XYZ file of N, CA and C in Angstrom:
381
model
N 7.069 10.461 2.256
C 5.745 9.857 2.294
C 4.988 10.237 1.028
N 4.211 9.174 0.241
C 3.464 9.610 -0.553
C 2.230 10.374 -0.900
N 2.052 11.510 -1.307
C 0.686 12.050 -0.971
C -0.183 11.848 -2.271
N -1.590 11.717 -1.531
C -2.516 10.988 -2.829
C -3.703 11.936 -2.816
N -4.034 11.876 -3.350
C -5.364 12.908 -4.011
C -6.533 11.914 -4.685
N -7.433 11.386 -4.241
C -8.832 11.416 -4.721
C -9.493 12.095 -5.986
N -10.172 11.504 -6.734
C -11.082 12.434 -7.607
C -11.873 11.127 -8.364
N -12.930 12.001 -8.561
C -14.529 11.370 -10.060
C -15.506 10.835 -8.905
N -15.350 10.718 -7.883
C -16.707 10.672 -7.095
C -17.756 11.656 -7.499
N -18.794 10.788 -6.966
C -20.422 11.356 -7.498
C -21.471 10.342 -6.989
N -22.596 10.989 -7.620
C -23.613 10.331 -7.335
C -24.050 9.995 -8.966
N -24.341 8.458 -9.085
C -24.962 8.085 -10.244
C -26.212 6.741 -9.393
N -27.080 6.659 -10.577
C -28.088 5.177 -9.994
C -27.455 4.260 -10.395
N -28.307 2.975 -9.936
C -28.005 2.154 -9.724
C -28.117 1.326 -11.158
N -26.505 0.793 -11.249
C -26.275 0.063 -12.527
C -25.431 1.093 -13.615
N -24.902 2.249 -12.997
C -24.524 3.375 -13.522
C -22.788 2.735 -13.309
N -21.834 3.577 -13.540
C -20.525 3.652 -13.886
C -19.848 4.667 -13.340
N -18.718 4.440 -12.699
C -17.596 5.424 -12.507
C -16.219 5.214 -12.295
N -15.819 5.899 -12.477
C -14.429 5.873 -12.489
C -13.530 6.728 -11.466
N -12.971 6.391 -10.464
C -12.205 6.713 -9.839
C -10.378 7.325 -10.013
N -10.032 8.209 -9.469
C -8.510 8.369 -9.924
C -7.641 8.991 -8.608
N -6.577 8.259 -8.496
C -5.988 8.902 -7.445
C -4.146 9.140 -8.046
N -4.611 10.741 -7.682
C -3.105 11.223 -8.002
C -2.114 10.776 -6.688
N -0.770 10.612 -7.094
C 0.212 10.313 -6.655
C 1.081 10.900 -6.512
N 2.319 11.355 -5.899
C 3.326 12.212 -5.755
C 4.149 12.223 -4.639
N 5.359 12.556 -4.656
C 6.190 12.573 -3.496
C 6.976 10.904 -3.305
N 6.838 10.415 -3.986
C 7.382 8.998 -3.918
C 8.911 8.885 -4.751
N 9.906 7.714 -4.287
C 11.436 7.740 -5.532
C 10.768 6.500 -5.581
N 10.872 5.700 -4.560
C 10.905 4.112 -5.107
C 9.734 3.545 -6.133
N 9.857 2.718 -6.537
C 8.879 1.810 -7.445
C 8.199 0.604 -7.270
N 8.755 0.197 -5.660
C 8.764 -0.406 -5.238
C 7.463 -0.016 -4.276
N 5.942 -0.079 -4.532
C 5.059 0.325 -3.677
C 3.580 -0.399 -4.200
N 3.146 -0.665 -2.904
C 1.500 -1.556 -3.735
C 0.868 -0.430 -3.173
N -0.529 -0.483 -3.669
C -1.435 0.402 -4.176
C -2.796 -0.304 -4.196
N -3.383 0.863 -3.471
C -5.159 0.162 -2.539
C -6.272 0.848 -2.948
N -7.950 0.362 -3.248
C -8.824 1.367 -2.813
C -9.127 0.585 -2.050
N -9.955 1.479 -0.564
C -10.568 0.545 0.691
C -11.862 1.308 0.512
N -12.996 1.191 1.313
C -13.997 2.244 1.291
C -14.480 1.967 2.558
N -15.742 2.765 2.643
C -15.990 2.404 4.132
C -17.564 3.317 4.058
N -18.483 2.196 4.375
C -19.543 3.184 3.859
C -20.344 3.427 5.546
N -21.467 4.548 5.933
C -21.612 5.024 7.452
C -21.985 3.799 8.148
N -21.002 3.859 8.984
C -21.104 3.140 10.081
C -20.569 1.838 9.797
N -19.928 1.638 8.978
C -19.272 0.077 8.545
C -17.913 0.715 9.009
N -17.105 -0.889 8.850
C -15.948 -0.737 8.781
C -14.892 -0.628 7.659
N -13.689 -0.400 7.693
C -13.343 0.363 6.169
C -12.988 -1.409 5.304
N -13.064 -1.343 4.222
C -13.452 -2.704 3.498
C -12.246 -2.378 2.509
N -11.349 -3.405 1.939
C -10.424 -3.541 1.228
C -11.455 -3.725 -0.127
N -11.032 -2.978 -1.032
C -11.918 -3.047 -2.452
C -10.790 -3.469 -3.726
N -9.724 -3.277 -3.618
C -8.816 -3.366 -4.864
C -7.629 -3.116 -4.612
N -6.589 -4.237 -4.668
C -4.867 -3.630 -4.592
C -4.073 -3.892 -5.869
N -3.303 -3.803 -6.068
C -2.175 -4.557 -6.734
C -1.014 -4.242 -6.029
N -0.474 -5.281 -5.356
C 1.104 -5.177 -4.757
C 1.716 -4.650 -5.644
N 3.288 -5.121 -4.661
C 4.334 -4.680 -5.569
C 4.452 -5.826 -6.323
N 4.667 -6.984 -7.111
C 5.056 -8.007 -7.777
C 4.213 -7.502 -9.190
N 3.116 -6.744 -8.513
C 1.999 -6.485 -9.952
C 1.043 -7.287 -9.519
N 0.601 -8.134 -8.880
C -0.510 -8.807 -8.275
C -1.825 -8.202 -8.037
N -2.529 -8.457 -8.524
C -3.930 -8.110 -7.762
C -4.937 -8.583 -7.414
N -5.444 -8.195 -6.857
C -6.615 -8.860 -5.991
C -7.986 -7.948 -5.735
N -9.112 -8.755 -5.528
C -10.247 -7.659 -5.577
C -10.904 -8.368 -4.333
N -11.785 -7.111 -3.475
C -12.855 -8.157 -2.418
C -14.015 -8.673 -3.268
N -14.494 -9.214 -2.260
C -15.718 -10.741 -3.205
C -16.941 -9.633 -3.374
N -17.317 -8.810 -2.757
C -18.002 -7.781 -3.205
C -17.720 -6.940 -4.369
N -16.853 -6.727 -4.702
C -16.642 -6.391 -6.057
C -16.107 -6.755 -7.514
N -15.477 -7.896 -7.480
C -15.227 -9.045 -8.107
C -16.092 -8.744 -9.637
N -15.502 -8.686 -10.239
C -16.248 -8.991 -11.477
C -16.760 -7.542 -12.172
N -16.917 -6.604 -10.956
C -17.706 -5.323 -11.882
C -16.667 -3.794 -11.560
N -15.719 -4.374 -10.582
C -14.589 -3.008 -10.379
C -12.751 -3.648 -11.150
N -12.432 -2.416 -11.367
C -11.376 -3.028 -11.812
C -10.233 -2.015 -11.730
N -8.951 -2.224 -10.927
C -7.996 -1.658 -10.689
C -6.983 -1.838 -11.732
N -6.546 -0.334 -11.902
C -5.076 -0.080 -12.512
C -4.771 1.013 -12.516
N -3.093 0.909 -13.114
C -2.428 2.251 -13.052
C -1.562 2.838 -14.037
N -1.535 3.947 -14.313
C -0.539 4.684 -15.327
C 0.624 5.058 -14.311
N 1.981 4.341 -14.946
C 3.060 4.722 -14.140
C 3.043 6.068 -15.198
N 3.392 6.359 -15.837
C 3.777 8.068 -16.754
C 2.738 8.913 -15.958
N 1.566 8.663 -15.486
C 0.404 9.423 -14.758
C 0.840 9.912 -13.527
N 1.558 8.787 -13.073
C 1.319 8.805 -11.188
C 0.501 8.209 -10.902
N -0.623 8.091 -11.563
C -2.215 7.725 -11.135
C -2.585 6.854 -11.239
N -3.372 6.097 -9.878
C -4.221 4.873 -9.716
C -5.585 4.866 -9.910
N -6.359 3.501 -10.855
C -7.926 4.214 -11.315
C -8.712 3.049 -10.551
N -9.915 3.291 -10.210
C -11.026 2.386 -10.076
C -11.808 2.282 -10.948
N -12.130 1.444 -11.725
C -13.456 1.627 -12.881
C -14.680 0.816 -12.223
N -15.714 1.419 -12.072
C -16.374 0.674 -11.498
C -17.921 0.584 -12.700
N -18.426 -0.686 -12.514
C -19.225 -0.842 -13.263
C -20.712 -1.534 -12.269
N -21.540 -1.505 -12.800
C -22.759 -2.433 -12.361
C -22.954 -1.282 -11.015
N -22.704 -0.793 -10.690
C -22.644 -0.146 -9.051
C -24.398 -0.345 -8.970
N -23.847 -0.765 -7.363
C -25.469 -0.709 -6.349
C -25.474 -0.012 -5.469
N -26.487 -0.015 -4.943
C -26.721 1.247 -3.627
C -25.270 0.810 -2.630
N -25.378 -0.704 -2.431
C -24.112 -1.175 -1.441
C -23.082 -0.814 -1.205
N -22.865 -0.250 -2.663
C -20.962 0.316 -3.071
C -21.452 1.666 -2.520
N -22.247 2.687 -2.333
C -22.491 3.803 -2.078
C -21.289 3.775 -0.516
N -20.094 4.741 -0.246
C -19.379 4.552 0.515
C -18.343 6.198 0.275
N -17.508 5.811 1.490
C -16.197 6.750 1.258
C -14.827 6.113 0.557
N -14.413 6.717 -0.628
C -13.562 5.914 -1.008
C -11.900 6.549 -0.947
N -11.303 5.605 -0.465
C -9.905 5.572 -0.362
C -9.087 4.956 -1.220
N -7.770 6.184 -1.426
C -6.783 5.103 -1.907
C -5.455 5.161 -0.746
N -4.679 4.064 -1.632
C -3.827 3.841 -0.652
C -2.137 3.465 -0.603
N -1.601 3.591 -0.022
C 0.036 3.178 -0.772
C 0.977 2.883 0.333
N 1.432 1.603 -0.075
C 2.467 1.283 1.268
C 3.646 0.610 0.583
N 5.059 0.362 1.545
C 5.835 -0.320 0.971
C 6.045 -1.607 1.727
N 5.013 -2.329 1.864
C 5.654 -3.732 2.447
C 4.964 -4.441 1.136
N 6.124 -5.580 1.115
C 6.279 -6.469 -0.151
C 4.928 -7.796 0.435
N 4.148 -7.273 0.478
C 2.675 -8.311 0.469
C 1.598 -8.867 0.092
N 1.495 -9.851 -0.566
C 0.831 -10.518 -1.115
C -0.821 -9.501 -1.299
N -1.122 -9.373 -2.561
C -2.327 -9.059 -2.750
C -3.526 -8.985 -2.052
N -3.529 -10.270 -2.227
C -4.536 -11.091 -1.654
C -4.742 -10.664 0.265
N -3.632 -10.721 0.541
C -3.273 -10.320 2.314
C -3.270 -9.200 2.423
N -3.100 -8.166 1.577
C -3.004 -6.371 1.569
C -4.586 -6.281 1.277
N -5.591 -7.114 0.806
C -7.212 -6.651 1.123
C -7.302 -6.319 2.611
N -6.922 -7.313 3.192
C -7.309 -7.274 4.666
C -6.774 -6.778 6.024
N -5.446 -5.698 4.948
C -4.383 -5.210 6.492
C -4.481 -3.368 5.828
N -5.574 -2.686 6.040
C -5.318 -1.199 5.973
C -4.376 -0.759 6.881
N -3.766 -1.562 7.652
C -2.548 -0.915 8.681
C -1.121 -1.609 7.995
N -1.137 -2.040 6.910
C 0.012 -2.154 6.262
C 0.487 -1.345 5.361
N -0.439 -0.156 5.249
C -0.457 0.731 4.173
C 0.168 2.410 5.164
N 1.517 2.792 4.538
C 1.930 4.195 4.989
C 1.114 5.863 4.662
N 0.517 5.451 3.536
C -0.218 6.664 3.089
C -1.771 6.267 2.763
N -2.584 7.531 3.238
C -3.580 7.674 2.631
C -4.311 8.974 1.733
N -5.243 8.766 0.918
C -6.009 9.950 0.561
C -7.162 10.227 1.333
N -7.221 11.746 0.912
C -8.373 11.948 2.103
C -9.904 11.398 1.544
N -9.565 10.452 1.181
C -11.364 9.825 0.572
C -12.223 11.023 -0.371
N -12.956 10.118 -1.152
C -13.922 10.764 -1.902
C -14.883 9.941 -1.934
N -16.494 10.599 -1.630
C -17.797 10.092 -1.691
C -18.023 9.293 -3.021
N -18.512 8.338 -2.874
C -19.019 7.627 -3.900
C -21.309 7.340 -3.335
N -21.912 8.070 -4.255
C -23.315 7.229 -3.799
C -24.006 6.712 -5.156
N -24.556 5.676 -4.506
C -25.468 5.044 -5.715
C -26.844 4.964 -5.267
N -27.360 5.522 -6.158
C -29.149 5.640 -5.841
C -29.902 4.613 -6.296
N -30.901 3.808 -6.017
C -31.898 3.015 -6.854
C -33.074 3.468 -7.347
């Protein structure tokens, strides 16, 4: 099973920047897509960024345009860059890693298709 590690959460205002990173480890295959979900109090957890396995990616319509997923295979590590942030994005953030071969776009909306998680890191945005 893959174990993932969280990090660069914080608190910045609103229209501020961050960058997210999740270490990786314990994995052979190469064969694995790769998630952030978040989930801010009392919501439900929200698909924010994948890229399958094909290399595909996909973003939710809430973040579209101002977050942006990728990864260093030599790293291990998966990043979130997030830009424009609003109070809205203020949440718990997850990453994520599974091996079913599924469409991007369909891995936003199935956190139960995913075998591993990290234990989240706070993200808040102030106005």
């Amino acid at each position: 099973q893959v174990h993932l590690v969280e990090s660069g959460g914080g608190s910045v205002q609103s229209g501020g920047s961050l960058r997210l990173a999740c270490a990786a480890s314990g994995y052979t295959s190469g064969r694995i897509s790769w998630a952030w979900f978040r989930q801010g109090l009392g919501k439900e957890r929200e698909g924010v960024a994948v890229i399958d396995i094909a290399g595909g990616i996909a973003y939710g319509d809430a973040v579209k345009g101002r977050f942006t997923i990728s990864r260093d295979n030599a790293k291990n590590t998966l990043y979130l860059q997030m830009a424009s942030l609003e109070p809205e994005d203020t949440a718990m953030y997850f990453c994520a890693a599974g091996s079913r071969n599924i469409q991007a776009w369909i891995l936003l909306e199935r956190p139960d298709a995913y075998d591993s998680w990290g234990q989240g890191i706070q993200v808040t945005v102030s106005s």
